[in-house]
Each structure stands twice: as structure tokens, then as C-alpha cells.
CSV table of C-alpha atoms and ligand atoms in Angstrom, one decimal:
chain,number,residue,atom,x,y,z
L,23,UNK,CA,35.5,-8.6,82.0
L,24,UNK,CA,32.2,-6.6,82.8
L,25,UNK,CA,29.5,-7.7,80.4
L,26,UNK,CA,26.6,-5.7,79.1
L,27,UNK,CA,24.6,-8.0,76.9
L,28,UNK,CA,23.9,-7.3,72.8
L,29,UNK,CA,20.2,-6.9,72.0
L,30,UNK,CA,21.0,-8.5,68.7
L,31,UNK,CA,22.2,-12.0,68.2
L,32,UNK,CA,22.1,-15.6,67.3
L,33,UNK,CA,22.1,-18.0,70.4
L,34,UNK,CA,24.5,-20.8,69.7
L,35,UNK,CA,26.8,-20.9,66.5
L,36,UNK,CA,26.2,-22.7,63.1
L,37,UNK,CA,30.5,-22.7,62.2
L,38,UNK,CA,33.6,-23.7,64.2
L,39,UNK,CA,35.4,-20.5,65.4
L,40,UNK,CA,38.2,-19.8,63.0
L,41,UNK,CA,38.1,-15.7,62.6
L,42,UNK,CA,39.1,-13.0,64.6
L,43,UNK,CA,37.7,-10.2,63.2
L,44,UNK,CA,39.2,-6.6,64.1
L,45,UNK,CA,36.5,-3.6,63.9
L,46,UNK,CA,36.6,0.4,64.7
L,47,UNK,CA,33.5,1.8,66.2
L,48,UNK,CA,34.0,5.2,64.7
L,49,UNK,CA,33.5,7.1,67.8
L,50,UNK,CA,35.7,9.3,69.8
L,51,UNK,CA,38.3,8.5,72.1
L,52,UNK,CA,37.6,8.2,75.1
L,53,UNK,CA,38.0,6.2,78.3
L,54,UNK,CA,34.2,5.5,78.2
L,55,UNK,CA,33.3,4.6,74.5
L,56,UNK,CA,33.5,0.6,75.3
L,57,UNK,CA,30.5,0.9,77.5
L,58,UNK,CA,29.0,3.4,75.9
L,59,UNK,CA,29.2,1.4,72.3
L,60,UNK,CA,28.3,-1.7,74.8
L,61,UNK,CA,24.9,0.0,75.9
L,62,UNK,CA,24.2,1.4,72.3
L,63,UNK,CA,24.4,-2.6,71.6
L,64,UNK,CA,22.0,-3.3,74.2
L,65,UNK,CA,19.2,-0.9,73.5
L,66,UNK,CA,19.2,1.7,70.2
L,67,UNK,CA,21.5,0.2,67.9
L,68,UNK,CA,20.5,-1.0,64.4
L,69,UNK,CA,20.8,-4.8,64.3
L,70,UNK,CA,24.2,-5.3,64.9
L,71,UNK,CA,26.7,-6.4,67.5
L,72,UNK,CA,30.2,-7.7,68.4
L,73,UNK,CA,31.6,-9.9,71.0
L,74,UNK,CA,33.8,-7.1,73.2
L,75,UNK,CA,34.1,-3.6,72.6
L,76,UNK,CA,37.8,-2.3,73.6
L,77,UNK,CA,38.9,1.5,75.0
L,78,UNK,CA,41.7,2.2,76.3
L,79,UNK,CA,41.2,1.5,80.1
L,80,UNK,CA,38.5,-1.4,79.6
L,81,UNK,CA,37.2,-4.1,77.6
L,82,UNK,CA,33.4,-4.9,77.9
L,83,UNK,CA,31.8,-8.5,76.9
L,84,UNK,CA,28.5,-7.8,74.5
L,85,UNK,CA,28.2,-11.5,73.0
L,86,UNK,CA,29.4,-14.9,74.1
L,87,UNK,CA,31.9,-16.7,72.2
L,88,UNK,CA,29.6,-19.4,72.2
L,89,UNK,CA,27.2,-17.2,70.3
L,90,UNK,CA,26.6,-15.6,67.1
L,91,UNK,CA,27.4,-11.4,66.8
L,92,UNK,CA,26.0,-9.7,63.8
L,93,UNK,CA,29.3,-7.8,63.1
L,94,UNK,CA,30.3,-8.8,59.2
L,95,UNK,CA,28.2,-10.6,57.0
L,96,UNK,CA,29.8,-13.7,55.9
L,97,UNK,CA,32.0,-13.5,59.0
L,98,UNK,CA,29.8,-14.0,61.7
L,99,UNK,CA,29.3,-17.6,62.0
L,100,UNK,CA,32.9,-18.5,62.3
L,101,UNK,CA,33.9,-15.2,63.6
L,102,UNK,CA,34.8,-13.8,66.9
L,103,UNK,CA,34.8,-9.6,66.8
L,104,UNK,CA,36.4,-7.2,68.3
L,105,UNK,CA,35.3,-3.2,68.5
L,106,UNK,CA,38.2,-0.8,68.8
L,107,UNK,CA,37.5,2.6,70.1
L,108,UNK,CA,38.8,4.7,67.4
L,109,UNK,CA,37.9,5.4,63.0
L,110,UNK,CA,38.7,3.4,60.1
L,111,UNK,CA,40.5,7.4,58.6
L,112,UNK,CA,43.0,7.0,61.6
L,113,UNK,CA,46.6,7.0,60.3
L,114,UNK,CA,49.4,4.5,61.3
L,115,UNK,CA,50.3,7.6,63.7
L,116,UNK,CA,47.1,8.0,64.8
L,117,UNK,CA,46.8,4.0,65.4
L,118,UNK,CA,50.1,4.2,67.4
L,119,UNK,CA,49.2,7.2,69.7
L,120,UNK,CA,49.0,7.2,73.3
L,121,UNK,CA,45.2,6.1,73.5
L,122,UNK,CA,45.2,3.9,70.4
L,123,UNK,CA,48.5,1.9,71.9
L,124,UNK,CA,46.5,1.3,75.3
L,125,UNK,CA,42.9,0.3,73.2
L,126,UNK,CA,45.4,-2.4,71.2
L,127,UNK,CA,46.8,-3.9,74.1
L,128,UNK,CA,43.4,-4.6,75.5
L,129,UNK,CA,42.5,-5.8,72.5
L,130,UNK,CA,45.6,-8.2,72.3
L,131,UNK,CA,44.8,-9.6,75.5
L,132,UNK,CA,41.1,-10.5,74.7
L,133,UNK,CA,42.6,-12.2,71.6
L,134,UNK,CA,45.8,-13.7,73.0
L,135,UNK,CA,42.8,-15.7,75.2
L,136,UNK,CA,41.0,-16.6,71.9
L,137,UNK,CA,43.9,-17.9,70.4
L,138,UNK,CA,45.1,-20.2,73.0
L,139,UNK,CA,41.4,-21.5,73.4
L,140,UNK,CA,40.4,-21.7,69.6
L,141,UNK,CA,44.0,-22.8,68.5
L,142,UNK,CA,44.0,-19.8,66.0
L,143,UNK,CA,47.1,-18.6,64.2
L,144,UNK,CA,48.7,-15.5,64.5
L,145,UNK,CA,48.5,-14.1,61.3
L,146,UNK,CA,46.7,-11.6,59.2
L,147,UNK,CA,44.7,-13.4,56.1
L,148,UNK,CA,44.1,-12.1,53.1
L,149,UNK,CA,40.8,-11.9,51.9
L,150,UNK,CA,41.3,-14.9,49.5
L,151,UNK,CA,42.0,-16.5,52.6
L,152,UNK,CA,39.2,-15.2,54.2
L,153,UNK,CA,37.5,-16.6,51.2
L,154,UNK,CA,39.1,-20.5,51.7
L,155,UNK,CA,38.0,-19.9,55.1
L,156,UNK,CA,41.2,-20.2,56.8
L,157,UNK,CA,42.1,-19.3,60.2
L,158,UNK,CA,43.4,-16.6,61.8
L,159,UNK,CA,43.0,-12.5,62.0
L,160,UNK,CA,41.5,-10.3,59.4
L,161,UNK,CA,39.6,-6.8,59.4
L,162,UNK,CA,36.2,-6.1,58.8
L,163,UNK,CA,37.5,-4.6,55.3
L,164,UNK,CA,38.8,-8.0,54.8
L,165,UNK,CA,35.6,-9.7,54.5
L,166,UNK,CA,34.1,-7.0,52.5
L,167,UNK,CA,37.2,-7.7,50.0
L,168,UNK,CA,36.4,-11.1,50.4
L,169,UNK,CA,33.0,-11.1,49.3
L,170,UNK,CA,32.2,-8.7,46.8
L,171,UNK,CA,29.0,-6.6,47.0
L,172,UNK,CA,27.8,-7.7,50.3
L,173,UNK,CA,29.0,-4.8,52.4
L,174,UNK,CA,30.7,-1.4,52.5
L,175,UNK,CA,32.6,-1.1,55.4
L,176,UNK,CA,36.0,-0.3,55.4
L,177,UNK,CA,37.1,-0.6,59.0
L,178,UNK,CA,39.4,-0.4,60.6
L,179,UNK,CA,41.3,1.1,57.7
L,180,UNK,CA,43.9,0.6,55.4
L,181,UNK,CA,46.8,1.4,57.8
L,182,UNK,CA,45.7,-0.8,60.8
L,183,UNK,CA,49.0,-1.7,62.3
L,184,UNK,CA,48.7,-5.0,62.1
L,185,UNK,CA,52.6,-5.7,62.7
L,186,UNK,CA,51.9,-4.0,65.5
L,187,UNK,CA,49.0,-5.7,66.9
L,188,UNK,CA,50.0,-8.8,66.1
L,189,UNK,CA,53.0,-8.6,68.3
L,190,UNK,CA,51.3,-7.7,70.8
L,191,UNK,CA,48.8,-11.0,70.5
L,192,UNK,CA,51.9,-12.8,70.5
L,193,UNK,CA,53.6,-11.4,73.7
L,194,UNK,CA,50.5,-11.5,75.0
L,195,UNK,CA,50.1,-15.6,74.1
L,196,UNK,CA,53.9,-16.3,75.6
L,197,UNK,CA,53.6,-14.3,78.7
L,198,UNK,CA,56.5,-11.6,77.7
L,199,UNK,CA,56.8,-7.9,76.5
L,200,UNK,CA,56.7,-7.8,73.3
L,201,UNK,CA,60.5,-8.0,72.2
L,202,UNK,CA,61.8,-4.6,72.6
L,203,UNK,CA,63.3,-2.9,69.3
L,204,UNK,CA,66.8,-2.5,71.2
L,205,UNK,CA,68.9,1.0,70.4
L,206,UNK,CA,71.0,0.7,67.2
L,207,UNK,CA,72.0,4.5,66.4
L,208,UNK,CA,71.5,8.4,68.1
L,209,UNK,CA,69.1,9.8,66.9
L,210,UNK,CA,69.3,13.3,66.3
L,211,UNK,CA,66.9,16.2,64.8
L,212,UNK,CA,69.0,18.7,63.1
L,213,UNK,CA,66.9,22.0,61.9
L,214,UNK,CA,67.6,22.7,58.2
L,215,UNK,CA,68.5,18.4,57.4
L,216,UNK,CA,66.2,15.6,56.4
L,217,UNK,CA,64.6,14.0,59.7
L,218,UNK,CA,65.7,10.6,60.5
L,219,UNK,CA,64.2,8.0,59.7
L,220,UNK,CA,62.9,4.5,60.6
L,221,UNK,CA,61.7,1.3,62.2
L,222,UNK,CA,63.7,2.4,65.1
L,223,UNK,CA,62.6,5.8,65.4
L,224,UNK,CA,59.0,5.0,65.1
L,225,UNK,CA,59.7,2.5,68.2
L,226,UNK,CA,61.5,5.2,70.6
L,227,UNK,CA,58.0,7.4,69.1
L,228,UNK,CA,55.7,4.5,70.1
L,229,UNK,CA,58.1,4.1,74.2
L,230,UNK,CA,57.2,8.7,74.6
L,231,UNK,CA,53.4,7.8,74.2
L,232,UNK,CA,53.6,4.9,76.3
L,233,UNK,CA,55.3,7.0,79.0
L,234,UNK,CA,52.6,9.9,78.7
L,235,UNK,CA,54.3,12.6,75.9
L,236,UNK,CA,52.1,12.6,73.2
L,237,UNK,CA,54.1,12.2,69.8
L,238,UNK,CA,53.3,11.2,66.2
L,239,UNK,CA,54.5,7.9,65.6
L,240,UNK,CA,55.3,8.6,62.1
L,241,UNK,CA,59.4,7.0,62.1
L,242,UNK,CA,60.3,10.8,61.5
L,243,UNK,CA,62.7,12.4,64.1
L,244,UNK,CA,61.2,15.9,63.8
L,245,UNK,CA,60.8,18.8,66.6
L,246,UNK,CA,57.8,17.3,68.0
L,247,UNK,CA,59.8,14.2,68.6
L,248,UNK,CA,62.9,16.5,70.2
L,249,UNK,CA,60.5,18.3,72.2
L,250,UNK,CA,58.9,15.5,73.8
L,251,UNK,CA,62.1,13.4,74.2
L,252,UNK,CA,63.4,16.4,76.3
L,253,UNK,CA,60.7,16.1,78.5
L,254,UNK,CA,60.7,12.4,78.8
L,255,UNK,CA,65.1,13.3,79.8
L,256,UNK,CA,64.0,15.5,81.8
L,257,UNK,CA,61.7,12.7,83.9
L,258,UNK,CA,63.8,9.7,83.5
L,259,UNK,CA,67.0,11.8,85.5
L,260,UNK,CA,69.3,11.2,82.2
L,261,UNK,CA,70.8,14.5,80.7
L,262,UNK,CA,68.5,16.8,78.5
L,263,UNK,CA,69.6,16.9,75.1
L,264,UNK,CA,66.3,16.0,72.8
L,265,UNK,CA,69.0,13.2,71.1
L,266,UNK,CA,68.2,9.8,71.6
L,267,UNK,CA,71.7,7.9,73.0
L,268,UNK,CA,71.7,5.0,74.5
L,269,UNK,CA,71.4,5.5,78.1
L,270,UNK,CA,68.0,7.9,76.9
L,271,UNK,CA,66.7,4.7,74.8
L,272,UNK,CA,67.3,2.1,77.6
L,273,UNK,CA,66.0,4.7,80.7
L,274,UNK,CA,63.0,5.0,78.1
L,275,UNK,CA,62.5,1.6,77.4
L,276,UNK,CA,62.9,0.3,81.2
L,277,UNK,CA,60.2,2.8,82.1
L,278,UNK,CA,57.6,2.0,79.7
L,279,UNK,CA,58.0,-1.5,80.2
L,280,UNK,CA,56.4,-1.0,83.6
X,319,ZN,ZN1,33.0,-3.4,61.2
């Protein structure tokens, strides 16, 4: 992992490690916002840091592990943080687009590492537990639950996909993809009927921005969802028809898996 060093910092750590802590840097999206948030670290920002800032193509290192980040009060002794490229208004859809996907599977691997070295559980605490100071994951929001009137920040959201993200720490820890949603109906858009919905539609959503055609992961099967699947049809050599079947789910799911 490239490393650009925080200006701001403790040397050395006062707590056992027993937080992850996941943070959004409310900037843009963009290929380039880890080092550039990494370098704001380094020279201009306020006092403040985190241990790796995530983007979709890169992670860079700001603080040791072995040292203390100014990311959260009340969470920085214990804590290990993580900044994701991205803003604490993002919806689940937004969370689960083509850019955000890549950024959280970065992330996943920087904390798959964590939790095999630290021994910390996959799970998202509340902020009681936060509180009891048990381990695991929480958000920066977490901790400002947690702690009442020490801090206002909210990121990274309400909506973080934290099944999501989890998952993917957990494939991640045991080496494997994370386990596939497999195919369990067609799904169909039909103009003038209620859009399908569901877990599973949200999955074939999340497979057409891994293979490149921006969609709304909302678990609607809509027009936008038809459209792109078309195109994706149209790529994988199955026939065209904007209806999910299961030689379309498996062609999508083989690819993106890649
Ligand atoms: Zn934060």
C-alpha cells in the first residue's frame, strides 16, 4: 500500500485495537480522491487524520496501526479508521453503484487484514456497544451516538450497506467470493405493472455495475434495469431480451466474478 504520512497524530497507542471505524470523506468520486484526501492529511488539513483513505482503484496508508489517528473522538485510541471516497447523503443505491462497489472492496480488504491480525469480529455494534467498548465494526455516526454531545458527524450515513460490506470483509477473511445470491425467479419489467422487487433483484443490479453498466441498485426491476441488462445480453453472447433468466443470471454472474 503506498503511504503518504498524516501531519496529525499520536505516536504509539494508549488502548488495545478493538474498533474499526468506517468514515466518508465527503468528496467526489473519483479515481484520485485517496491521495488527494491522503495529501490534504499531510499538509492543510484541520487536525485530523485516519489510518487509509480508500477510492475505487487504490488505498493509501496515512497512519500506522501502531499509532493513534485523530478520526472520532472517543474512538481513536482503540480505533483503526477507514476513509471512503464518497458522502454520508449517499443512498443504499448510490452506496452500491459501480464506483462505491469498487471503493468497498478495497476497503474490505484493508479490514479483512485488520481482522485476522487484531482478532476482531465481524459485526456491526451498536453504539451501546460502542459504549461497553466491544469489538468489532461501527461508523463514525456510531460513536457520535455513543457519546452524546461530543461530536456531529454523521458519516457515512444512515444507509451504509453494512450487509453489504460486511460480506465482503468476510469473503475477503476466507479467501472466497463473497457467496453469490444464486438465480431463483425471471425477472421481468413489464410497462404499466408494479416493478419487481427484491433481494435478488438488487443482487443481479449490484453483478450490471460490477460488469460496467451503470444501474441503480435500488431491488426495483425498472427500465433502467431492462436497458442495461440488454446491453450486458448483448456482451455476454446470451439472447437480448432485457429479462433476467437463468442462463442471463449465470453468464452475468460468471463474468463479474472475474
Ligand atoms: Zn468521520
Amino acid at each position: 500500500m503506498k503511504k503518504i504520512q498524516a501531519r496529525y497524530y499520536h505516536n504509539g497507542r494508549v488502548s488495545p485495537i478493538k474498533l474499526i471505524v468506517m468514515h466518508s470523506m465527503e468528496a467526489p468520486e473519483k479515481p484520485t480522491t485517496a491521495e488527494a484526501v491522503a495529501n490534504w492529511f499531510a499538509t492543510s488539513s484541520p487536525k485530523t487524520s485516519a489510518h487509509v483513505c480508500v477510492d475505487s482503484n487504490s488505498s493509501v496508508r496515512c497512519v500506522d496501526d501502531n499509532d493513534t489517528a485523530w478520526a472520532a473522538p472517543n474512538a481513536n485510541a482503540s480505533g483503526l479508521h477507514i476513509e471512503l471516497t464518497g458522502y454520508a447523503r449517499q443512498t443504499r443505491a448510490q452506496w452500491l453503484d459501480a464506483f462505491s462497489l469498487a471503493t468497498l472492496k478495497n476497503a474490505a480488504k484493508v479490514a479483512a487484514a485488520w481482522v485476522k491480525k487484531y482478532d476482531i469480529p465481524i459485526r456491526h455494534l451498536t453504539p451501546a456497544q460502542v459504549r461497553a467498548g466491544h469489538k468489532g465494526f461501527c461508523a463514525h455516526v456510531d460513536v457520535t451516538r455513543a457519546y452524546p454531545g461530543t461530536g456531529s458527524h454523521t458519516d457515512p450515513g444512515a444507509v451504509f450497506p453494512w450487509d453489504r460490506f460486511l460480506a465482503m470483509v468476510k469473503a475477503e477473511v476466507n479467501g472466497e467470493p463473497a457467496k453469490p445470491v444464486s438465480w431463483s425467479r425471471t425477472l421481468v419489467y413489464t410497462k404499466g405493472k408494479a416493478m419487481m422487487k427484491g433481494a435478488d433483484v438488487e443482487a443481479w443490479q449490484a453483478i450490471l455495475n460490477e460488469l460496467g453498466y451503470d444501474v441503480d441498485v435500488d431491488g426495483l426491476y425498472g427500465l433502467g434495469s431492462t436497458e442495461a441488462t440488454k446491453k450486458a445480453q448483448s456482451k455476454l453472447k446470451v439472447l437480448v431480451t432485457g429479462t433476467v433468466d437463468k442462463t442471463t443470471w449465470q453468464a452475468g454472474q460468471k463474468a463479474a466474478s472475474k
